[in-house]
Short mmCIF file of C-alpha atoms in Angstrom, two decimals:
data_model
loop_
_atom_site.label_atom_id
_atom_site.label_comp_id
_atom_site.label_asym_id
_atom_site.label_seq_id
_atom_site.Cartn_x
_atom_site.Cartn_y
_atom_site.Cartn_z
CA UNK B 1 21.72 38.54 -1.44
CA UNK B 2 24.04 35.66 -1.98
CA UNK B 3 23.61 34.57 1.65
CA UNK B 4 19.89 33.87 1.28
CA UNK B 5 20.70 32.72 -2.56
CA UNK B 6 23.08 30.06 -0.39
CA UNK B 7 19.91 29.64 1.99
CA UNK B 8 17.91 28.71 -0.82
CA UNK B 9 20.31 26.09 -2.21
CA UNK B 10 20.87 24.69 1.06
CA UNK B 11 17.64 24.09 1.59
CA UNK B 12 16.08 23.43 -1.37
CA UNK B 13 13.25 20.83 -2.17
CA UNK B 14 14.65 17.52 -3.71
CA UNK B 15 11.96 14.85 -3.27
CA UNK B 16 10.62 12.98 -6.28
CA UNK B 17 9.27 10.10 -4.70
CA UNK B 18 5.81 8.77 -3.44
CA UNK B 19 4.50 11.00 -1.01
CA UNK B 20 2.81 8.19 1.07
CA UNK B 21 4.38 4.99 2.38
CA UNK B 22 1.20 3.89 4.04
CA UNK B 23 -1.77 5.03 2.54
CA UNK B 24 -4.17 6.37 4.63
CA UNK B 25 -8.02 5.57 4.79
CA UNK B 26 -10.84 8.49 5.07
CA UNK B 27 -13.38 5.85 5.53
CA UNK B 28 -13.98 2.88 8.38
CA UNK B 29 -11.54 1.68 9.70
CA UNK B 30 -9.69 4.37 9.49
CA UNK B 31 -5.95 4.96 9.32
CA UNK B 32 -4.30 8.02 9.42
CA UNK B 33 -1.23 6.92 6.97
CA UNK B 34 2.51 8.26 6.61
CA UNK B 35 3.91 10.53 4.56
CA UNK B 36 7.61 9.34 3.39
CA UNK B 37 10.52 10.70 5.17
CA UNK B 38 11.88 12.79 2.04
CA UNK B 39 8.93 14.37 1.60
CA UNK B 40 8.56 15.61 5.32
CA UNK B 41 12.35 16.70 4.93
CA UNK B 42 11.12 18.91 2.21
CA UNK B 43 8.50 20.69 4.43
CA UNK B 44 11.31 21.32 7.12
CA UNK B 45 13.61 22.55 5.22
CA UNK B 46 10.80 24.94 3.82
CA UNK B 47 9.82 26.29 7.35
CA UNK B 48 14.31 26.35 8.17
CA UNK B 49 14.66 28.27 5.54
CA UNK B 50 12.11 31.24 6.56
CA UNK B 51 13.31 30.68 10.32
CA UNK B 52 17.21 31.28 8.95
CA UNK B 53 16.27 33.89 6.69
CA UNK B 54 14.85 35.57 10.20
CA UNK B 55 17.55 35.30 12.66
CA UNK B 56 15.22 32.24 14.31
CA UNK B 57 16.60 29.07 15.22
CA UNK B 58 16.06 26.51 13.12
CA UNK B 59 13.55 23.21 14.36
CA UNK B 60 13.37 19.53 14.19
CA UNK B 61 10.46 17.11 12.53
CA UNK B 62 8.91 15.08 15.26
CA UNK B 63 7.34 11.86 14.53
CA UNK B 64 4.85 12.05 16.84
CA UNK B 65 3.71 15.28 15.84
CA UNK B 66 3.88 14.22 12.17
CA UNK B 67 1.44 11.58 13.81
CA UNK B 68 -1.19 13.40 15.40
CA UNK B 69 -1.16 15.75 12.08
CA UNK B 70 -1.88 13.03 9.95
CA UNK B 71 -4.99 11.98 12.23
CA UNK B 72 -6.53 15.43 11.62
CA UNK B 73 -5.80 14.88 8.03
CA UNK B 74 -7.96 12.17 8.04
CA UNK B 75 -10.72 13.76 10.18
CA UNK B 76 -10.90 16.46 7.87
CA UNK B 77 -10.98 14.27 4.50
CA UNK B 78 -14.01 11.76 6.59
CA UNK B 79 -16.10 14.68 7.44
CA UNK B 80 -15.36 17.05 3.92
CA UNK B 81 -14.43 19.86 6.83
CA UNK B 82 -10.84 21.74 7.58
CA UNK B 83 -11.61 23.83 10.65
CA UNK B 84 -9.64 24.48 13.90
CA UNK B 85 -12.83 22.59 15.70
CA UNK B 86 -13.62 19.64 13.75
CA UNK B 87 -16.58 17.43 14.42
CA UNK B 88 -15.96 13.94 14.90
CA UNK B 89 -17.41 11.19 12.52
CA UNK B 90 -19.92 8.93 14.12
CA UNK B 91 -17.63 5.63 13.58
CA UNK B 92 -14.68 7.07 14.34
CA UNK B 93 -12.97 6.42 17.83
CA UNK B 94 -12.80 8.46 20.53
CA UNK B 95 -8.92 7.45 20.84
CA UNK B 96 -8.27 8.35 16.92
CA UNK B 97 -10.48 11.58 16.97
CA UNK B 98 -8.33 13.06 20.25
CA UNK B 99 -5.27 12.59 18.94
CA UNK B 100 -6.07 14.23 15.61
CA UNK B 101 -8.38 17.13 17.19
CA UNK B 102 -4.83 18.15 18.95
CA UNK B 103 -3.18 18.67 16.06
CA UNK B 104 -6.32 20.98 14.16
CA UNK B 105 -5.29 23.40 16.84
CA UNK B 106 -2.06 24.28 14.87
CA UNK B 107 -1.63 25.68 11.16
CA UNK B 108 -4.12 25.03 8.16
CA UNK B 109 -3.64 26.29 4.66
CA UNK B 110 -4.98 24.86 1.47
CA UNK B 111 -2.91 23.71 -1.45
CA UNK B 112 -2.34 22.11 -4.99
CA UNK B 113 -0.52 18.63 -5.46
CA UNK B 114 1.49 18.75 -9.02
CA UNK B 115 4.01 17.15 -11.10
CA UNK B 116 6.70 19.57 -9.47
CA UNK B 117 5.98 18.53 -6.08
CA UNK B 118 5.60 22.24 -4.72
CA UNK B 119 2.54 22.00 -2.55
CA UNK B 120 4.38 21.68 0.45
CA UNK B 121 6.17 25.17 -0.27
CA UNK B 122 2.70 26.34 -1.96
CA UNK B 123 1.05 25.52 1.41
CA UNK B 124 4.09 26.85 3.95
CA UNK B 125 4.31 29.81 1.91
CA UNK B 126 0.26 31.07 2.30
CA UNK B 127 1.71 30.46 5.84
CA UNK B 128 3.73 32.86 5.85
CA UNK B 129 2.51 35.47 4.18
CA UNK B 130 -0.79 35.28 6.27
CA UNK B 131 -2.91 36.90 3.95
CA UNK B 132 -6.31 38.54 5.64
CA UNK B 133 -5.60 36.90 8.93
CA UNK B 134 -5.46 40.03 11.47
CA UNK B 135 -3.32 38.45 14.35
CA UNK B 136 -0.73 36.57 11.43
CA UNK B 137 -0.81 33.35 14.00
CA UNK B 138 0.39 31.21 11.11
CA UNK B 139 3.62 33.26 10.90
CA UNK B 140 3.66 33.60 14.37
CA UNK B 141 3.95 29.96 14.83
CA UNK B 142 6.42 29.12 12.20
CA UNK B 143 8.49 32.27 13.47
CA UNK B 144 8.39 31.67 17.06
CA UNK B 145 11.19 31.03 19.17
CA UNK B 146 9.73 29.15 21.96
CA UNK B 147 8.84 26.45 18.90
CA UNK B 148 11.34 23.68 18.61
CA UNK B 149 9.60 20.97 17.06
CA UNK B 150 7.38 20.31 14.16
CA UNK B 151 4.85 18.01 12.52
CA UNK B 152 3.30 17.82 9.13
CA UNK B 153 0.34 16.47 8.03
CA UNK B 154 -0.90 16.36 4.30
CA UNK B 155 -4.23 15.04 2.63
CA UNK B 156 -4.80 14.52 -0.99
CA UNK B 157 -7.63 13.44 -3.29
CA UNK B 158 -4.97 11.42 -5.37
CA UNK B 159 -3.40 8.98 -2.43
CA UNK B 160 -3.86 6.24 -4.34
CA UNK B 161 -1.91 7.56 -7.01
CA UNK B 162 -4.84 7.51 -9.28
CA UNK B 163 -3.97 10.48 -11.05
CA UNK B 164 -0.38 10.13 -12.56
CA UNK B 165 0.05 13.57 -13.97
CA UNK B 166 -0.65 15.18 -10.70
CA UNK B 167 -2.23 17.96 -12.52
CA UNK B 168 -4.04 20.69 -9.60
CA UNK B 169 -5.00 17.94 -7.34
CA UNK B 170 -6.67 19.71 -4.34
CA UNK B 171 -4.77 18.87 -1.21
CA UNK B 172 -4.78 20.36 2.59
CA UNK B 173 -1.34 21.03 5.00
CA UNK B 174 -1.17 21.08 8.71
CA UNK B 175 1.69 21.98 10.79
CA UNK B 176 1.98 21.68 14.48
CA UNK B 177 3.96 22.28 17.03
CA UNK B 178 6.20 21.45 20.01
CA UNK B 179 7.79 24.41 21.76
CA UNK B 180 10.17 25.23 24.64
CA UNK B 181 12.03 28.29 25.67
CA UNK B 182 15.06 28.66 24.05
CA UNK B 183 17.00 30.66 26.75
CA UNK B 184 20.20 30.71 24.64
CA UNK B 185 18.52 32.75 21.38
CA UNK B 186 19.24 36.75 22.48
CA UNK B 187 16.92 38.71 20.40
CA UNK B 188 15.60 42.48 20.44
CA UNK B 189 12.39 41.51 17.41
CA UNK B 190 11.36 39.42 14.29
CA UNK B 191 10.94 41.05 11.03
CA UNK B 192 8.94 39.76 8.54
CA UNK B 193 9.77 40.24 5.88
CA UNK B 194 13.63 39.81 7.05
CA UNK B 195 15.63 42.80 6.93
CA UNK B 196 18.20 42.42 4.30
CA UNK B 197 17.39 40.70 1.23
CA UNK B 198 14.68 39.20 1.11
CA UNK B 199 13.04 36.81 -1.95
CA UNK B 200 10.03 38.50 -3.51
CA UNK B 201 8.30 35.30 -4.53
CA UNK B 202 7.47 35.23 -0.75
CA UNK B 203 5.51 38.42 -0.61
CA UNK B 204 2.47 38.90 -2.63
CA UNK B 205 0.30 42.15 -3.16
CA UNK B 206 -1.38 42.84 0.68
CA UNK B 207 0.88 41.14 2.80
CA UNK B 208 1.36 43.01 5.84
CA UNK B 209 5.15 43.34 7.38
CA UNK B 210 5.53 42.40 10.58
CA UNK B 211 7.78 43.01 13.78
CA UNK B 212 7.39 40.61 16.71
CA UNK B 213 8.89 42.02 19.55
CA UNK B 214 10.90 40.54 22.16
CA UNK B 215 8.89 40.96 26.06
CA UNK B 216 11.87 40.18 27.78
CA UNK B 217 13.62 43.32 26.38
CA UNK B 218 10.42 45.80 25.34
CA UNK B 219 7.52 46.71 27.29
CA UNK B 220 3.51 45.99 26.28
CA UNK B 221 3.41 48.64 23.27
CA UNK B 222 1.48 52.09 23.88
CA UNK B 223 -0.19 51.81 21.03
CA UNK B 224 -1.02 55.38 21.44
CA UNK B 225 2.69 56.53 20.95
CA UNK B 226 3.58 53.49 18.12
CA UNK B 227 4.44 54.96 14.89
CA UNK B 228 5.38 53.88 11.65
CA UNK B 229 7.28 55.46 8.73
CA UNK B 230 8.17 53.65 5.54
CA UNK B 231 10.68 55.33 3.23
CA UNK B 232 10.75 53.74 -0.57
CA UNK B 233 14.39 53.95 -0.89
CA UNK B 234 13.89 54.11 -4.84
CA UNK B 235 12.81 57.52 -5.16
CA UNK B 236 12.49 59.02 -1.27
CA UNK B 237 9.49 59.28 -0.64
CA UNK B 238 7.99 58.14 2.83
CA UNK B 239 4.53 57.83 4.49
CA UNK B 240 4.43 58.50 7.76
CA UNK B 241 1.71 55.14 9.41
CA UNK B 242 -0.89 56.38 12.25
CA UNK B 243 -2.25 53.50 14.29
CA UNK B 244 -5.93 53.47 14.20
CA UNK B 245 -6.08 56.06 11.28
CA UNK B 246 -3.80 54.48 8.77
CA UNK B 247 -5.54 51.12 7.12
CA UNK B 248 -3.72 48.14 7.57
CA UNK B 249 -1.46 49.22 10.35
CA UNK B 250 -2.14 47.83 13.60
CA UNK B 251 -0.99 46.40 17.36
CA UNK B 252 -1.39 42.67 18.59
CA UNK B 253 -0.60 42.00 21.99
CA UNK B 254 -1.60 37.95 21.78
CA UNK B 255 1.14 36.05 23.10
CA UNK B 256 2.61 33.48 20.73
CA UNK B 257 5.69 33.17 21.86
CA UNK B 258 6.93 36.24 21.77
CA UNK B 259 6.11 39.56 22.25
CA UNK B 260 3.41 41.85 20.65
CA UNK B 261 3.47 42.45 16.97
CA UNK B 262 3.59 45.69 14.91
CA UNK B 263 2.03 44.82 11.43
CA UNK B 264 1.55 47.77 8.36
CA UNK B 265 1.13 47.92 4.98
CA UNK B 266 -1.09 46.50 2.17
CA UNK B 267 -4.15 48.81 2.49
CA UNK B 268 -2.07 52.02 2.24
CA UNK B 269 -3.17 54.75 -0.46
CA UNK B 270 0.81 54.51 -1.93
CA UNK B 271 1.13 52.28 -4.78
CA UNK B 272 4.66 50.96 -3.59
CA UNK B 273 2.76 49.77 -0.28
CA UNK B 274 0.96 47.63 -2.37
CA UNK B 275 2.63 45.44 -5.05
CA UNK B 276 6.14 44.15 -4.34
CA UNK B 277 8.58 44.25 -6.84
CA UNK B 278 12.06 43.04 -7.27
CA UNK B 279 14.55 45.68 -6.41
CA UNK B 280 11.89 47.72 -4.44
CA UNK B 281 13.75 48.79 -1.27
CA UNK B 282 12.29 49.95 2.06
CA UNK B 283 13.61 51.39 5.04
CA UNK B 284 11.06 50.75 8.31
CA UNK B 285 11.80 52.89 11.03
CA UNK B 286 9.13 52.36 14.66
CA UNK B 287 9.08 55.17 17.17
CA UNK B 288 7.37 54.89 20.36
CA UNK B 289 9.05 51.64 21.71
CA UNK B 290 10.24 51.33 25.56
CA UNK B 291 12.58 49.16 26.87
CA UNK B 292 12.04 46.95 29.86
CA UNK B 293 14.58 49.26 31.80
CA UNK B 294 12.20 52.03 30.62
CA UNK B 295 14.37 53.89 28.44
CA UNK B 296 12.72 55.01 24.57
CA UNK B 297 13.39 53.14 21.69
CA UNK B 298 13.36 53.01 18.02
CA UNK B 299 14.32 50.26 15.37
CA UNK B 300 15.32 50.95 12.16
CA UNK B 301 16.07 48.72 9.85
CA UNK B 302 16.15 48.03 5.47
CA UNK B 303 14.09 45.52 3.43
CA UNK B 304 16.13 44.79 0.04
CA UNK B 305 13.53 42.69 -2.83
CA UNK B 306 15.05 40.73 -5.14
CA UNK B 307 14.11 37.89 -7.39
CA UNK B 308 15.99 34.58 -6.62
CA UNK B 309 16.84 32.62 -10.09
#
């Protein structure tokens, strides 16, 4: 506990200042604007944090990709859209348009601008938790170890400061996302939530778990032999998950980065599958797991909640 507690500390948001340092313009001529550097800072250490509390590598901000992000921004705010596939506005140029469209590929969540200056960890945290989204590809991203590098964008109805309390402005995030492989990061999988302690104020009722696998050391899941049992630590009891019987528990073999990933939970009859609470404990245990050198294998591992002051 006191090592993510330290985590938390060390990474902590700090910036008070004016988000932008060039405004940006949603109308012609457009310009896609800059967010200031302590505010960026804030959404890397946000995304370092996670990583660290997972065994990953931590990443960079790159300013190009903080670039491109902010063009999408602004092709989202001219055409009232915030899609993957945006459609470019008739005045816009080709030129501005490409290098925005780019970044749309990458992460999109909605969030709140206030006085506290959380909707950068508002916005990284829907990330993360991935609510509803079957494949988790915003986790994924933010988790994966191929991704070194990465660029925020931010939009705002209140860029001209126009609104001085702040007060449940909407606002839209964007990361994206430079990656290489990372030959030095030895790794057998990715658990999300981290085994260990882990900070319920990042979980919220029907968030799957998650275990991203690593292809160089397992082979593509059977996911006829996968199983699943999750033990609540607090009083013994365990449920025993069935892939393609058991709601909520399944196999996804897209390749993000790593290998595939075994998500369970929310939609599980057993109430302690389905609101997290601080000093709920866990134990996951997955059976029918090969190795690349074809031997069987299992991992087993403990998920401590706790609520960080």
């Amino acid at each position: 506990m006191k090592s993510v507690i330290a985590l938390n500390k060390k990474y902590a948001p700090t910036f008070t200042g004016d988000r932008f340092v060039e405004q940006p313009s949603y109308t012609a001529p457009y310009a896609a604007g800059k967010l200031a550097d302590g505010f960026l800072q804030d959404g890397i250490n946000i995304v370092n944090f996670a990583r660290e509390m997972a065994g990953v590598p931590v990443i960079s901000l790159d300013p190009e990709l903080n670039d491109s992000a902010m063009h999408a921004m602004t092709i989202f705010e001219a055409g009232n859209q915030f899609t993957h596939n945006p459609i470019k506005p008739v005045d816009m140029s080709d030129s501005f348009y490409q290098k925005g469209l780019a970044a749309a590929k990458g992460n999109l969540a909605p969030t709140r601008e206030n006085s506290n200056r959380t909707e950068l960890l508002d916005g990284l945290k829907l990330m993360f938790m991935d609510q509803g989204v079957t494949t988790l590809g915003h986790r994924r991203n933010l988790l994966a170890p191929v991704v070194n590098k990465l660029g925020i964008g931010y939009s705002s109805l209140n860029i001209d400061g126009t609104n001085p309390t702040n007060t449940n402005v909407k606002a839209k995030l964007i990361t994206n996302f430079g990656t290489t492989k990372n030959n030095s990061y030895n790794y057998d999988y990715i658990a999300w939530p981290s085994k260990g302690y882990f900070p319920v104020d990042w979980l919220a009722p029907g968030v799957n778990f998650s275990v991203s696998l690593n292809p160089d050391k397992y082979q593509p899941v059977d996911w006829t032999k996968v199983g699943v049992a999750v033990t609540n630590l607090l009083d013994g009891s365990t449920r025993n998950l069935v892939y393609g019987k058991t709601d909520g528990f399944y196999v996804n073999v897209e390749n993000r980065g790593e290998g595939a990933v075994i998500a369970f939970f929310p939609k599980d009859k057993a109430e302690f599958l389905k609101a997290p609470n601080a000093g709920d404990e866990f134990q996951i245990e997955i059976t029918g797991l090969t190795k690349t050198d074809g031997t069987p294998a299992t991992i087993k591992y403990t998920v401590k909640l706790f609520a960080m002051e």
